[in-house]
Tab-separated table of N, CA and C in Angstrom:
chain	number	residue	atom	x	y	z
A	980	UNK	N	-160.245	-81.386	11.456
A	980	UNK	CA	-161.120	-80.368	10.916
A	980	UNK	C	-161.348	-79.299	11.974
A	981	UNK	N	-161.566	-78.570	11.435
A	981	UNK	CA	-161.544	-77.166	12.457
A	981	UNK	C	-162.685	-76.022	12.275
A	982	UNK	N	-162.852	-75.378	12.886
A	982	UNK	CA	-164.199	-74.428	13.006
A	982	UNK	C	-163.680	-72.907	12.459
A	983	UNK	N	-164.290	-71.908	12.048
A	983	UNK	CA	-163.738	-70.780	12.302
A	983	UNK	C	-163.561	-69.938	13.116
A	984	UNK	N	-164.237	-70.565	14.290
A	984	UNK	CA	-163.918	-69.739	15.258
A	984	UNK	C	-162.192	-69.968	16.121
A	985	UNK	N	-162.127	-70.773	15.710
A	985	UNK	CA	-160.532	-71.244	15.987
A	985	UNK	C	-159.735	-70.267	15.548
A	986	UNK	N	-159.702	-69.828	14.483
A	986	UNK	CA	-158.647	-68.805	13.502
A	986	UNK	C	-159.250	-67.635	14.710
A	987	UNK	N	-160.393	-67.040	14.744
A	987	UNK	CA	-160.604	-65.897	15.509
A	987	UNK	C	-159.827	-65.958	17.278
A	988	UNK	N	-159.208	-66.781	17.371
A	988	UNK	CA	-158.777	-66.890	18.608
A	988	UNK	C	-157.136	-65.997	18.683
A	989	UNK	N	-156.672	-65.279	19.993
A	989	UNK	CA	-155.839	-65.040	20.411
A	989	UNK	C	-154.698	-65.975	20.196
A	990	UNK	N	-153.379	-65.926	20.001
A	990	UNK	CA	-151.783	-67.116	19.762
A	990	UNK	C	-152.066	-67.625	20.804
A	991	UNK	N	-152.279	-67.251	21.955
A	991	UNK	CA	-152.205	-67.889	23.483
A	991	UNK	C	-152.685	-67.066	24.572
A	992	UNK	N	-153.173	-67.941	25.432
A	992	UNK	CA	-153.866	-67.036	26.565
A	992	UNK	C	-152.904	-67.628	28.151
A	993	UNK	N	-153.023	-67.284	28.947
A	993	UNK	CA	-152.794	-68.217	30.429
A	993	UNK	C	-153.981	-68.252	30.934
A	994	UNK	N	-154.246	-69.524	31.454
A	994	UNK	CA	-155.213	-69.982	32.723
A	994	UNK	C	-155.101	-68.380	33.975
A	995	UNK	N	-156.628	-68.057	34.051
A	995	UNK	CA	-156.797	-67.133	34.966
A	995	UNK	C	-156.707	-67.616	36.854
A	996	UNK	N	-156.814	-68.805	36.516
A	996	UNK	CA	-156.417	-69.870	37.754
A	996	UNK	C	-156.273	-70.997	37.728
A	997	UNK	N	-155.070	-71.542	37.686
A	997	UNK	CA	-154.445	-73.020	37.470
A	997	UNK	C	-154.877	-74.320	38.663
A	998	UNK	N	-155.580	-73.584	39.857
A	998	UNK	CA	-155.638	-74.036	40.670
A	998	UNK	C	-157.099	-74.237	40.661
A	999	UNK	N	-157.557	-74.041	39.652
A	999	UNK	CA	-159.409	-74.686	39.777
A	999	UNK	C	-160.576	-74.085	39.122
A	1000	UNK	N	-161.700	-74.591	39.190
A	1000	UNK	CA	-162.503	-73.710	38.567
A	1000	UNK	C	-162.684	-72.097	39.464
A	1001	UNK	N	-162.751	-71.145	38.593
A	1001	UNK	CA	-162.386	-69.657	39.250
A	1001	UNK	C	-163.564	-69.523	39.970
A	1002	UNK	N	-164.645	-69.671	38.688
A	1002	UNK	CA	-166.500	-69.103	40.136
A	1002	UNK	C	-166.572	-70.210	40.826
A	1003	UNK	N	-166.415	-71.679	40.798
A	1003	UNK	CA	-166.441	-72.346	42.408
A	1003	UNK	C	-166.086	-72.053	43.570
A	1004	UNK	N	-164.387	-71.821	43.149
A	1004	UNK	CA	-163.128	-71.192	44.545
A	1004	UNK	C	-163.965	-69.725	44.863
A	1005	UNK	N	-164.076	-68.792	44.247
A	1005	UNK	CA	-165.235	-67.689	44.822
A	1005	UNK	C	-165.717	-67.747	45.273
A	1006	UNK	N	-166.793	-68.904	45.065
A	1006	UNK	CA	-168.027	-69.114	46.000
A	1006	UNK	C	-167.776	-69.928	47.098
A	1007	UNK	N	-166.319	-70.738	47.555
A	1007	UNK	CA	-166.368	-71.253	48.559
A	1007	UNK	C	-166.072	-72.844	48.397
A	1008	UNK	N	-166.466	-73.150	46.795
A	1008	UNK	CA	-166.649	-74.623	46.711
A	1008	UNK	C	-165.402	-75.107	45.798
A	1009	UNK	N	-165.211	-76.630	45.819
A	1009	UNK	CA	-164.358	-77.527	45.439
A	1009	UNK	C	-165.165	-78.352	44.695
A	1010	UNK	N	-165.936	-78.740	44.813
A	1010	UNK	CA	-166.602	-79.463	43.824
A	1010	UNK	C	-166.382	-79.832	42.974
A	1011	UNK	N	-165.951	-80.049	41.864
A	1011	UNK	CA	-165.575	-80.374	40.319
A	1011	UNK	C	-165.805	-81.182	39.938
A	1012	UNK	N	-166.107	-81.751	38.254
A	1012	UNK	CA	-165.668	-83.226	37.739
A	1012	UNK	C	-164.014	-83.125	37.058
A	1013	UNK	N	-164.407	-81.912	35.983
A	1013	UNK	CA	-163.399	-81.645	35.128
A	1013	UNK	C	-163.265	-80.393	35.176
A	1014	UNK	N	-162.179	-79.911	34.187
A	1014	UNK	CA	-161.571	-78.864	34.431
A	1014	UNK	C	-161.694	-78.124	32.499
A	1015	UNK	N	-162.264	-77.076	32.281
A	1015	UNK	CA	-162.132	-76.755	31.357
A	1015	UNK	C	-161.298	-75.149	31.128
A	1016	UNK	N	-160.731	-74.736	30.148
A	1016	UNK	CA	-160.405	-73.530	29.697
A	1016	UNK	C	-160.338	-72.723	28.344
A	1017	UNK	N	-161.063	-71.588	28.703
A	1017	UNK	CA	-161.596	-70.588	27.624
A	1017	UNK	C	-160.030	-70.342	26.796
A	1018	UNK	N	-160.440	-70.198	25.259
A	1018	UNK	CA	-159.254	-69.801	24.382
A	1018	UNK	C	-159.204	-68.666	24.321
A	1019	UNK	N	-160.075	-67.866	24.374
A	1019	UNK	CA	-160.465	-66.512	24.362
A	1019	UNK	C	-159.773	-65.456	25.314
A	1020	UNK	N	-159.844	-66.149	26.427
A	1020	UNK	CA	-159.399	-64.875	27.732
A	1020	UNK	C	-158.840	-66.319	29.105
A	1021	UNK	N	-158.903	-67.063	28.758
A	1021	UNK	CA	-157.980	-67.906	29.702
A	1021	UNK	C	-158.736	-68.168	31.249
A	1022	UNK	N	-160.145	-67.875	30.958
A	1022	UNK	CA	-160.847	-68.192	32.362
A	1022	UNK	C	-161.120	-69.808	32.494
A	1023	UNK	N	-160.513	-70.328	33.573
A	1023	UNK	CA	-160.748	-71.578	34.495
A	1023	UNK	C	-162.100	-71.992	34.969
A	1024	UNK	N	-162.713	-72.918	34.174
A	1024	UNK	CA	-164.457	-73.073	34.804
A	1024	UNK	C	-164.620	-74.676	35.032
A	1025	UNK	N	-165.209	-75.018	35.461
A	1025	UNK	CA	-165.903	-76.582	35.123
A	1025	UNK	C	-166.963	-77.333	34.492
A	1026	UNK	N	-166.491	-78.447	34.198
A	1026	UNK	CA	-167.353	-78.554	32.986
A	1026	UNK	C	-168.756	-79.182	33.149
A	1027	UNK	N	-169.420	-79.651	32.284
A	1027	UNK	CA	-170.560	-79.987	32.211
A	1027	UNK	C	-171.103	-80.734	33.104
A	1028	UNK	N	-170.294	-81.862	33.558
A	1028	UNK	CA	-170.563	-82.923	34.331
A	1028	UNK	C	-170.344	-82.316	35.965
A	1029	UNK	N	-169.622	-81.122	36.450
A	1029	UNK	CA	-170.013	-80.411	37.399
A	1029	UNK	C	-171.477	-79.935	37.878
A	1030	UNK	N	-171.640	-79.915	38.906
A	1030	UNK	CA	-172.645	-79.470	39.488
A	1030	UNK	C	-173.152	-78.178	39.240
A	1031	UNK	N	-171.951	-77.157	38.921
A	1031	UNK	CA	-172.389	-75.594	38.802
A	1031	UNK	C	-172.422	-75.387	37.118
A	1032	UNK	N	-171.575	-76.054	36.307
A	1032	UNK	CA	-171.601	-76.073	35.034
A	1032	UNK	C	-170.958	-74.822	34.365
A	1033	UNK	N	-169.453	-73.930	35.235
A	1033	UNK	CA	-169.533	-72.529	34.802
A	1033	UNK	C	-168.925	-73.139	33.313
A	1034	UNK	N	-168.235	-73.696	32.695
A	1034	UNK	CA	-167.460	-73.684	31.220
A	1034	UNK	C	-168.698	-73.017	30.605
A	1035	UNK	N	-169.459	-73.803	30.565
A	1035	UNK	CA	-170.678	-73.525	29.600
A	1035	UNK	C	-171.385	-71.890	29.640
A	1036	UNK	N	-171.392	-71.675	31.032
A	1036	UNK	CA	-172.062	-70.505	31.355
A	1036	UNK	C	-171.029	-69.635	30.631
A	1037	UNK	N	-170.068	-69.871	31.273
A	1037	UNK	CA	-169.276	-68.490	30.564
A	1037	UNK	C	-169.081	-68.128	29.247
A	1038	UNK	N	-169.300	-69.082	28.418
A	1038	UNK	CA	-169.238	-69.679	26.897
A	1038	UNK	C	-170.237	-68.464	26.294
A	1039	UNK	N	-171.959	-68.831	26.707
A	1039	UNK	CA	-172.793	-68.125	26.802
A	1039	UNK	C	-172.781	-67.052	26.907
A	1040	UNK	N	-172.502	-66.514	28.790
A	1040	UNK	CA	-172.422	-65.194	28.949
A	1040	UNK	C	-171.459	-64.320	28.568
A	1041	UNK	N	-170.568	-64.699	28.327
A	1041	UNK	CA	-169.271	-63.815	27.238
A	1041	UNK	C	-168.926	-63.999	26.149
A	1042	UNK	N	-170.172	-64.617	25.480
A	1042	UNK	CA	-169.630	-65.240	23.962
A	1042	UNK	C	-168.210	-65.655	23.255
A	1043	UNK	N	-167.574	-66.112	24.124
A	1043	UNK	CA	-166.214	-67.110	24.043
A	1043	UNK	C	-166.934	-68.454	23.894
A	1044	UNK	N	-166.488	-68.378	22.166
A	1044	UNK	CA	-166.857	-69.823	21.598
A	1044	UNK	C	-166.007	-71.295	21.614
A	1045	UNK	N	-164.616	-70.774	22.116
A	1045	UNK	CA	-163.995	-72.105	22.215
A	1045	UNK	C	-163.193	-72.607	23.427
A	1046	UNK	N	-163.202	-73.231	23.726
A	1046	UNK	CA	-162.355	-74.099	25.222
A	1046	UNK	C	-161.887	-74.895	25.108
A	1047	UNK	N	-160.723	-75.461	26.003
A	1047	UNK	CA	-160.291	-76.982	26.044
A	1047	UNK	C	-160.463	-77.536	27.635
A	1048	UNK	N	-159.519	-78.294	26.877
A	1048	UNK	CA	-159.689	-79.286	28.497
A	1048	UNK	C	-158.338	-79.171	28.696
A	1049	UNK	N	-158.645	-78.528	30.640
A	1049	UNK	CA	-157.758	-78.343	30.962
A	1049	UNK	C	-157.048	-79.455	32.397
A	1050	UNK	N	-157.362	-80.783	31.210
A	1050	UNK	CA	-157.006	-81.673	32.480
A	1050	UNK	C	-155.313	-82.225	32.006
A	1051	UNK	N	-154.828	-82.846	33.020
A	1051	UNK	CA	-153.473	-82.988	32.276
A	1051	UNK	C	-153.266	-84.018	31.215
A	1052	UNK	N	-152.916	-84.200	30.339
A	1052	UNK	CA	-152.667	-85.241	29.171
A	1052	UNK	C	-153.861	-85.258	28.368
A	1053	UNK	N	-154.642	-84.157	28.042
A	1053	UNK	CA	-155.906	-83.830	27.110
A	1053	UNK	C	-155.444	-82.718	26.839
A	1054	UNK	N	-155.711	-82.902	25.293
A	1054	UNK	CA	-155.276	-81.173	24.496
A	1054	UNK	C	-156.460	-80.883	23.698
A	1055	UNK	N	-158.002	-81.929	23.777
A	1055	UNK	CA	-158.935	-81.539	23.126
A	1055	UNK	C	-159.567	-80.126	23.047
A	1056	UNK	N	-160.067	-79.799	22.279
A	1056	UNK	CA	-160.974	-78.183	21.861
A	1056	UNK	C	-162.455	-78.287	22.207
A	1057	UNK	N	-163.679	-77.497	22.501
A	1057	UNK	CA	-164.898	-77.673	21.938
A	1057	UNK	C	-164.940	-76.049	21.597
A	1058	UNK	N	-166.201	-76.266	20.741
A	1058	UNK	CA	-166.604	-74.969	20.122
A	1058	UNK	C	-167.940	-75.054	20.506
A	1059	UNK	N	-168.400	-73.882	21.701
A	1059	UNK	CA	-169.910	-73.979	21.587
A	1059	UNK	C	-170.897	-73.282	20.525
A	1060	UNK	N	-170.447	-72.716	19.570
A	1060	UNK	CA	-171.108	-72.284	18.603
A	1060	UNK	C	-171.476	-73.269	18.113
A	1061	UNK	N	-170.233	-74.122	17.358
A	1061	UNK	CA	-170.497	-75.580	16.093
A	1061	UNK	C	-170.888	-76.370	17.236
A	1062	UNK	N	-170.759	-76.507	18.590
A	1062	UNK	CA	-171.202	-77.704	18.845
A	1062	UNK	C	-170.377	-79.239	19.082
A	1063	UNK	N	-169.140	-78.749	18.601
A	1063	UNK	CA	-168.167	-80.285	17.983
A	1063	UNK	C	-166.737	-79.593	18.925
A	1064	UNK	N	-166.548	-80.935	18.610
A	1064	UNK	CA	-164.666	-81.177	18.998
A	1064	UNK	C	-163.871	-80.664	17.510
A	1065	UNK	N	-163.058	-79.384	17.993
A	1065	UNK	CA	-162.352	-78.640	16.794
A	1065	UNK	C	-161.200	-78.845	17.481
């Protein structure tokens, strides 16, 4: 089952940095749990269970409603609008 914000998404984006969450490495830090990425514009953040929490922030502050996980052998979605795994 799927959300509509899914259909509103771009065919494909690239990771804005493959190498980590983008505002951690900025600020200096490594930190991470997980690794998430925006469908929208392809920004690299971390997720919830991180200390800084950017997936979410950026979700928020740029109203990019959907992400995955960008860990290897996970192809899951979330949608922070619905809330759910799309």
């Amino acid at each position: 089952m799927t959300c509509p914000h899914v259909e509103e998404l771009p065919a494909s984006v690239e990771p804005d940095n493959p190498d980590g969450c983008a505002d951690c490495l900025a600020a200096g830090e490594h930190n991470w749990a997980h690794l998430r990425m925006c469908l929208s514009c392809g920004h690299v953040a971390c997720c919830d269970s991180s200390p800084r929490r950017h997936a979410t922030a950026h979700a928020h502050a740029d109203g990019h409603p959907v992400m995955r996980s960008f860990e290897p052998g996970e192809d899951w979605r979330w949608c922070y609008v619905d809330n759910r795994i799309v």
